[in-house]
Tab-separated table of C-alpha atoms and ligand atoms in Angstrom:
chain	number	residue	atom	x	y	z
A	38	MET	CA	-15.650	25.635	-8.239
A	39	ASN	CA	-17.209	28.505	-10.224
A	40	GLU	CA	-19.453	31.226	-8.810
A	41	MET	CA	-22.623	29.405	-9.855
A	42	THR	CA	-21.774	26.264	-7.862
A	43	GLN	CA	-20.094	27.932	-4.900
A	44	LYS	CA	-21.891	27.256	-1.623
A	45	ARG	CA	-23.218	30.097	0.475
A	46	PRO	CA	-21.266	30.527	3.721
A	47	GLY	CA	-22.917	28.883	6.734
A	48	ARG	CA	-24.607	30.855	9.505
A	49	ILE	CA	-23.375	31.381	13.065
A	50	PHE	CA	-25.623	30.819	16.096
A	51	GLU	CA	-24.966	31.158	19.806
A	52	ILE	CA	-26.914	28.570	21.800
A	53	THR	CA	-26.896	28.198	25.590
A	54	ALA	CA	-30.036	26.126	26.263
A	55	VAL	CA	-29.992	22.329	26.208
A	56	SER	CA	-33.687	22.534	25.280
A	57	ASN	CA	-32.992	24.418	22.018
A	58	PRO	CA	-34.774	22.505	19.202
A	59	ARG	CA	-31.682	22.395	17.013
A	60	ILE	CA	-29.634	20.929	19.882
A	61	LYS	CA	-32.409	18.413	20.540
A	62	SER	CA	-32.350	17.197	16.957
A	63	ILE	CA	-28.536	16.930	17.047
A	64	LYS	CA	-28.758	14.952	20.307
A	65	ALA	CA	-31.248	12.618	18.650
A	66	LEU	CA	-28.434	11.520	16.301
A	67	SER	CA	-27.068	9.363	19.124
A	68	GLN	CA	-29.802	6.913	18.049
A	69	LYS	CA	-29.332	4.839	14.933
A	70	LYS	CA	-32.923	5.220	13.726
A	71	ASN	CA	-32.539	9.009	13.667
A	72	ARG	CA	-29.152	8.791	11.930
A	73	ASP	CA	-30.699	6.524	9.288
A	74	GLN	CA	-33.644	8.860	8.832
A	75	GLU	CA	-31.511	11.993	8.515
A	76	GLY	CA	-28.601	10.355	6.674
A	77	THR	CA	-26.238	12.195	9.009
A	78	PHE	CA	-24.018	11.344	11.985
A	79	LEU	CA	-21.972	12.938	14.740
A	80	VAL	CA	-18.224	13.125	14.910
A	81	GLU	CA	-16.366	14.189	18.028
A	82	GLY	CA	-13.083	16.054	18.316
A	83	MET	CA	-10.906	18.420	16.280
A	84	LYS	CA	-8.908	15.648	14.660
A	85	LEU	CA	-11.889	13.748	13.316
A	86	VAL	CA	-13.729	16.833	12.101
A	87	ARG	CA	-10.582	18.083	10.390
A	88	ASP	CA	-9.900	14.647	8.841
A	89	ALA	CA	-13.452	14.606	7.502
A	90	HIS	CA	-13.122	18.052	5.958
A	91	GLU	CA	-9.721	17.280	4.454
A	92	ASN	CA	-11.114	14.090	2.906
A	93	GLY	CA	-13.909	16.068	1.257
A	94	TRP	CA	-16.786	15.013	3.523
A	95	GLU	CA	-19.666	17.419	3.786
A	96	ILE	CA	-20.066	18.884	7.279
A	97	ASP	CA	-23.559	20.272	7.910
A	98	THR	CA	-22.861	21.808	11.304
A	99	LEU	CA	-19.897	22.459	13.569
A	100	ILE	CA	-20.685	22.749	17.279
A	101	TYR	CA	-18.058	24.036	19.654
A	102	ALA	CA	-17.791	25.222	23.223
A	103	ALA	CA	-16.845	28.857	23.429
A	104	THR	CA	-14.777	28.147	26.561
A	105	THR	CA	-12.314	25.913	24.761
A	106	ASN	CA	-8.609	26.437	25.582
A	107	ASP	CA	-7.689	25.764	22.021
A	108	ASN	CA	-9.461	28.805	20.659
A	109	THR	CA	-7.226	29.656	17.723
A	110	GLN	CA	-7.350	26.205	16.189
A	111	VAL	CA	-11.084	25.932	16.713
A	112	ALA	CA	-11.694	29.419	15.312
A	113	ASP	CA	-9.556	28.545	12.316
A	114	LEU	CA	-11.493	25.347	11.659
A	115	ALA	CA	-14.827	27.121	12.183
A	116	ALA	CA	-13.851	29.832	9.685
A	117	LYS	CA	-12.847	27.275	7.042
A	118	LEU	CA	-15.988	25.210	7.516
A	119	ARG	CA	-18.212	28.266	7.428
A	120	VAL	CA	-16.811	29.236	4.055
A	121	ALA	CA	-17.488	25.671	2.899
A	122	GLY	CA	-21.157	26.119	3.903
A	123	SER	CA	-21.332	24.593	7.415
A	124	ASP	CA	-23.464	26.249	10.077
A	125	ILE	CA	-21.478	27.076	13.204
A	126	LEU	CA	-23.076	26.650	16.654
A	127	GLU	CA	-21.258	28.302	19.512
A	128	VAL	CA	-22.450	26.579	22.715
A	129	ASN	CA	-21.457	26.147	26.371
A	130	GLU	CA	-19.963	23.007	27.935
A	131	LYS	CA	-23.322	21.923	29.338
A	132	VAL	CA	-24.858	21.858	25.866
A	133	LEU	CA	-21.843	20.057	24.425
A	134	SER	CA	-21.882	17.399	27.197
A	135	SER	CA	-25.581	16.857	26.546
A	136	ILE	CA	-24.809	16.087	22.882
A	137	THR	CA	-21.930	13.685	23.459
A	138	ARG	CA	-23.236	12.320	26.799
A	139	ARG	CA	-19.794	12.714	28.287
A	140	ASP	CA	-18.729	14.722	31.336
A	141	ASN	CA	-15.550	15.941	29.676
A	142	PRO	CA	-16.592	16.167	26.086
A	143	GLN	CA	-14.254	16.865	23.238
A	144	MET	CA	-14.657	20.576	22.536
A	145	VAL	CA	-15.756	20.170	18.951
A	146	VAL	CA	-18.529	18.106	17.396
A	147	GLY	CA	-19.447	17.911	13.734
A	148	VAL	CA	-22.701	16.797	12.130
A	149	MET	CA	-22.002	15.287	8.746
A	150	ARG	CA	-23.565	13.377	5.877
A	151	GLN	CA	-23.228	9.591	5.804
A	152	ARG	CA	-21.613	8.063	2.745
A	153	TRP	CA	-22.379	4.620	1.372
A	154	MET	CA	-20.781	3.279	-1.796
A	155	ASP	CA	-22.010	0.892	-4.474
A	156	ALA	CA	-20.656	-2.640	-4.538
A	157	PRO	CA	-17.300	-2.853	-6.300
A	158	LYS	CA	-17.406	-3.853	-9.974
A	159	LYS	CA	-14.851	-5.837	-11.961
A	160	ILE	CA	-11.669	-5.622	-9.936
A	161	SER	CA	-8.627	-6.925	-11.739
A	162	ASP	CA	-5.656	-5.493	-9.819
A	163	PRO	CA	-4.136	-8.528	-8.030
A	164	LYS	CA	-3.051	-6.209	-5.244
A	165	SER	CA	-6.638	-5.366	-4.346
A	166	VAL	CA	-8.276	-6.618	-1.201
A	167	TRP	CA	-11.851	-6.059	-0.097
A	168	ILE	CA	-13.219	-7.194	3.250
A	169	ALA	CA	-16.696	-8.611	3.891
A	170	LEU	CA	-17.868	-8.529	7.512
A	171	ASP	CA	-20.691	-10.851	8.454
A	172	ARG	CA	-23.115	-9.212	10.932
A	173	VAL	CA	-20.391	-7.419	12.903
A	174	ARG	CA	-21.907	-6.442	16.244
A	175	ASP	CA	-19.362	-4.502	18.245
A	176	PRO	CA	-18.817	-0.833	17.251
A	177	GLY	CA	-15.294	-0.905	18.694
A	178	ASN	CA	-14.445	-3.916	16.510
A	179	LEU	CA	-15.923	-2.265	13.431
A	180	GLY	CA	-14.063	1.013	14.005
A	181	THR	CA	-10.820	-0.871	14.630
A	182	ILE	CA	-11.297	-2.916	11.447
A	183	ILE	CA	-11.914	0.260	9.427
A	184	ARG	CA	-8.708	1.738	10.868
A	185	THR	CA	-6.775	-1.466	10.154
A	186	ALA	CA	-8.176	-1.797	6.625
A	187	ASP	CA	-7.105	1.780	5.931
A	188	SER	CA	-3.572	1.142	7.233
A	189	ALA	CA	-3.230	-2.069	5.245
A	190	GLY	CA	-4.380	-0.376	2.020
A	191	ALA	CA	-7.596	-2.397	1.635
A	192	GLN	CA	-9.968	-0.998	-0.998
A	193	GLY	CA	-13.123	-1.128	1.091
A	194	ILE	CA	-15.439	-2.993	3.442
A	195	ILE	CA	-18.745	-4.690	2.715
A	196	LEU	CA	-21.077	-4.915	5.692
A	197	VAL	CA	-23.202	-8.018	5.265
A	198	GLY	CA	-26.562	-8.448	7.038
A	199	GLU	CA	-27.627	-6.639	10.230
A	200	THR	CA	-24.501	-4.946	11.491
A	201	THR	CA	-23.601	-2.355	14.066
A	202	ASP	CA	-23.666	1.177	12.644
A	203	PRO	CA	-20.281	2.405	11.350
A	204	PHE	CA	-21.593	5.940	11.935
A	205	SER	CA	-22.108	5.561	15.693
A	206	LEU	CA	-19.881	7.688	17.938
A	207	GLU	CA	-18.146	4.552	19.265
A	208	ALA	CA	-17.317	3.235	15.790
A	209	THR	CA	-16.115	6.573	14.400
A	210	ARG	CA	-14.002	7.115	17.545
A	211	ALA	CA	-12.395	3.671	17.173
A	212	SER	CA	-11.738	4.279	13.466
A	213	MET	CA	-9.524	7.262	14.382
A	214	GLY	CA	-10.418	9.104	11.182
A	215	SER	CA	-10.090	6.114	8.839
A	216	ILE	CA	-13.876	6.088	8.376
A	217	PHE	CA	-13.303	9.037	6.032
A	218	ASN	CA	-10.881	7.073	3.903
A	219	VAL	CA	-12.390	3.606	3.537
A	220	PRO	CA	-15.377	3.039	1.213
A	221	LEU	CA	-18.255	1.262	2.954
A	222	VAL	CA	-20.863	-0.856	1.183
A	223	ARG	CA	-23.883	-2.542	2.756
A	224	MET	CA	-25.766	-5.593	1.517
A	225	ASN	CA	-28.068	-8.213	2.905
A	226	ILE	CA	-26.902	-11.796	2.659
A	227	GLU	CA	-28.904	-12.536	-0.516
A	228	GLN	CA	-27.484	-9.471	-2.274
A	229	PHE	CA	-24.006	-10.457	-1.150
A	230	LEU	CA	-24.253	-14.050	-2.396
A	231	LYS	CA	-25.527	-12.780	-5.746
A	232	TRP	CA	-22.840	-10.105	-6.050
A	233	ARG	CA	-20.133	-12.589	-5.058
A	234	ILE	CA	-20.682	-14.472	-8.349
A	235	SER	CA	-19.301	-11.436	-10.176
A	236	TRP	CA	-16.155	-11.340	-8.012
A	237	ASP	CA	-13.326	-12.571	-10.206
A	238	GLY	CA	-10.626	-12.979	-7.585
A	239	MET	CA	-10.151	-15.382	-4.709
A	240	VAL	CA	-12.625	-15.470	-1.812
A	241	VAL	CA	-10.943	-16.399	1.470
A	242	GLY	CA	-13.112	-16.954	4.535
A	243	THR	CA	-11.623	-17.203	7.987
A	244	HIS	CA	-13.065	-20.022	10.035
A	245	LEU	CA	-12.180	-21.827	13.235
A	246	GLU	CA	-12.866	-25.080	11.449
A	247	GLY	CA	-10.935	-23.937	8.390
A	248	ALA	CA	-8.929	-26.655	6.714
A	249	THR	CA	-6.110	-24.441	5.420
A	250	ASP	CA	-3.345	-22.769	7.415
A	251	PHE	CA	-3.623	-19.062	6.487
A	252	ARG	CA	0.146	-19.017	5.781
A	253	SER	CA	-0.083	-21.694	3.112
A	254	ILE	CA	-2.317	-19.682	0.755
A	255	ASP	CA	-0.846	-17.734	-2.170
A	256	TYR	CA	-2.681	-14.403	-2.045
A	257	SER	CA	-0.552	-12.727	-4.706
A	258	GLN	CA	-2.128	-13.955	-7.937
A	259	SER	CA	-5.535	-12.271	-7.851
A	260	PRO	CA	-7.639	-9.765	-5.927
A	261	VAL	CA	-8.828	-11.162	-2.607
A	262	LEU	CA	-12.171	-10.854	-0.893
A	263	LEU	CA	-11.551	-11.595	2.788
A	264	VAL	CA	-14.681	-12.807	4.586
A	265	MET	CA	-14.812	-12.497	8.381
A	266	GLY	CA	-17.415	-14.108	10.653
A	267	ASN	CA	-19.684	-12.709	13.354
A	268	GLU	CA	-18.178	-12.328	16.839
A	269	GLN	CA	-20.453	-14.873	18.526
A	270	GLN	CA	-21.465	-17.294	15.796
A	271	GLY	CA	-18.625	-17.228	13.275
A	272	LEU	CA	-19.411	-17.617	9.558
A	273	PRO	CA	-22.790	-19.192	8.763
A	274	ASP	CA	-22.791	-22.179	6.397
A	275	ASP	CA	-24.040	-20.269	3.329
A	276	LEU	CA	-21.224	-17.708	3.618
A	277	ALA	CA	-18.608	-20.382	4.350
A	278	ALA	CA	-19.782	-22.358	1.296
A	279	THR	CA	-19.268	-19.358	-0.997
A	280	CYS	CA	-15.556	-19.104	-0.087
A	281	ASP	CA	-12.828	-20.651	-2.249
A	282	LYS	CA	-10.750	-21.349	0.853
A	283	LEU	CA	-11.426	-21.417	4.580
A	284	ALA	CA	-8.318	-20.230	6.383
A	285	LEU	CA	-7.416	-20.971	9.986
A	286	ILE	CA	-4.962	-18.921	12.036
A	287	PRO	CA	-3.461	-21.595	14.314
A	288	MET	CA	-3.314	-20.546	17.988
A	289	HIS	CA	-1.636	-21.448	21.289
A	290	GLY	CA	-3.224	-21.058	24.701
A	291	ALA	CA	-6.674	-21.325	26.189
A	292	ALA	CA	-8.605	-18.868	24.000
A	293	ASP	CA	-10.878	-20.552	21.491
A	294	SER	CA	-10.632	-17.746	18.962
A	295	LEU	CA	-9.001	-14.410	18.227
A	296	ASN	CA	-10.876	-11.153	18.524
A	297	LEU	CA	-12.491	-10.349	15.151
A	298	ALA	CA	-10.517	-7.135	14.603
A	299	ILE	CA	-7.237	-8.827	15.513
A	300	ALA	CA	-7.951	-11.745	13.159
A	301	THR	CA	-8.735	-9.268	10.355
A	302	GLY	CA	-5.462	-7.425	11.025
A	303	VAL	CA	-3.432	-10.648	11.031
A	304	MET	CA	-4.903	-11.636	7.657
A	305	LEU	CA	-4.506	-8.225	6.009
A	306	PHE	CA	-0.926	-7.652	7.086
A	307	HIS	CA	0.060	-11.230	6.293
A	308	MET	CA	-1.262	-10.791	2.736
A	309	GLY	CA	0.646	-7.514	2.588
A	310	LYS	CA	-1.187	-6.553	-0.594
A	311	LYS	CA	-0.524	-2.822	-0.696
A	312	LEU	CA	1.894	-2.250	2.148
A	313	PRO	CA	4.384	0.510	1.373
A	314	ALA	CA	8.065	-0.426	1.386
A	315	LEU	CA	10.279	0.995	4.121
A	316	GLU	CA	12.555	3.681	2.783
A	317	SER	CA	16.194	2.692	3.252
B	332	SAM	N1	-17.433	-18.506	18.465
B	332	SAM	C1	-17.101	-17.978	17.184
B	332	SAM	C2	-16.919	-19.106	16.167
B	332	SAM	O1	-17.276	-20.221	16.500
B	332	SAM	O2	-16.463	-18.893	15.033
B	332	SAM	C3	-15.892	-17.111	17.297
B	332	SAM	C4	-15.893	-16.031	16.287
B	332	SAM	S1	-14.442	-15.050	16.236
B	332	SAM	C5	-14.520	-14.111	17.697
B	332	SAM	C6	-14.885	-13.919	14.991
B	332	SAM	C7	-14.320	-14.233	13.638
B	332	SAM	O3	-12.918	-13.940	13.627
B	332	SAM	C8	-14.433	-15.647	13.166
B	332	SAM	O4	-15.692	-15.933	12.613
B	332	SAM	C9	-13.335	-15.694	12.118
B	332	SAM	O5	-13.768	-15.073	10.949
B	332	SAM	C10	-12.256	-14.870	12.765
B	332	SAM	N2	-11.316	-15.650	13.577
B	332	SAM	C11	-11.047	-15.486	14.883
B	332	SAM	N3	-10.062	-16.316	15.260
B	332	SAM	C12	-9.702	-17.024	14.168
B	332	SAM	C13	-8.734	-18.033	13.925
B	332	SAM	N4	-7.927	-18.472	14.874
B	332	SAM	N5	-8.640	-18.531	12.676
B	332	SAM	C14	-9.442	-18.084	11.686
B	332	SAM	N6	-10.384	-17.140	11.866
B	332	SAM	C15	-10.504	-16.601	13.082
């Protein structure tokens, strides 16, 4: 970075009142409509804020409780972020709890910019796998899928239709930092069906009425787009019809289906597209 493009250091504020306007607008980010409007979101805890910074995400504001036991680490992080341009808000526990709506809040909260990617173009690496999630509803499922996709080396996730917000506190918590490492794309169903025509690889949907045992498919020859259905309704007919194969994970027991995040994990790790080898 040269001098011309270098950001000015952020400012430091001490805030003790829950009614402070800046705190009020940060609190408002617990609602999706405000996150959408501002294009920002909240992230809780040292680990997540640090992961975000290390992955090059822009952090507008760092909020921390001055009473924290972990002062050196927090001060260190605050100093780094300030140089990178973040404002630093030093608050008390009451203010912090009011932001996170938790009695024992994590001592650090970051406000950062959301990041959405464009749909992937021409993918030819046969080791690539993208995931399409149809109207995923549960933030815990979405965060867990982001974490699992990251661990399995998937290239990214397409959120199709009305989905839960990946930038909610619940989803970012469940992603355990992987949200900063997995590209996210959003499309409505029409955009998805149109874009799918340009996808050169195999499209594998998972379906409880799937005709193919997931273990009998050869995933190695081309990139794979893995399509997962909604928690309550499964894949709708138009999405199922766009798949080259509908895979079933056969099950024992009384449950009629697997949890969405578990089913996604089973598929990704079975394909083993980009899993690193164990060092001997
Ligand atoms: N009642 C829903 C249905 O009828 O499909 C259950 C949906 S399930 C909780 C969520 C998604 O996980 C499914 O749409 C499918 O994509 C995937 N899934 C769960 N269990 C599966 C299995 N045994 N075989 C294939 N896909 C499965």
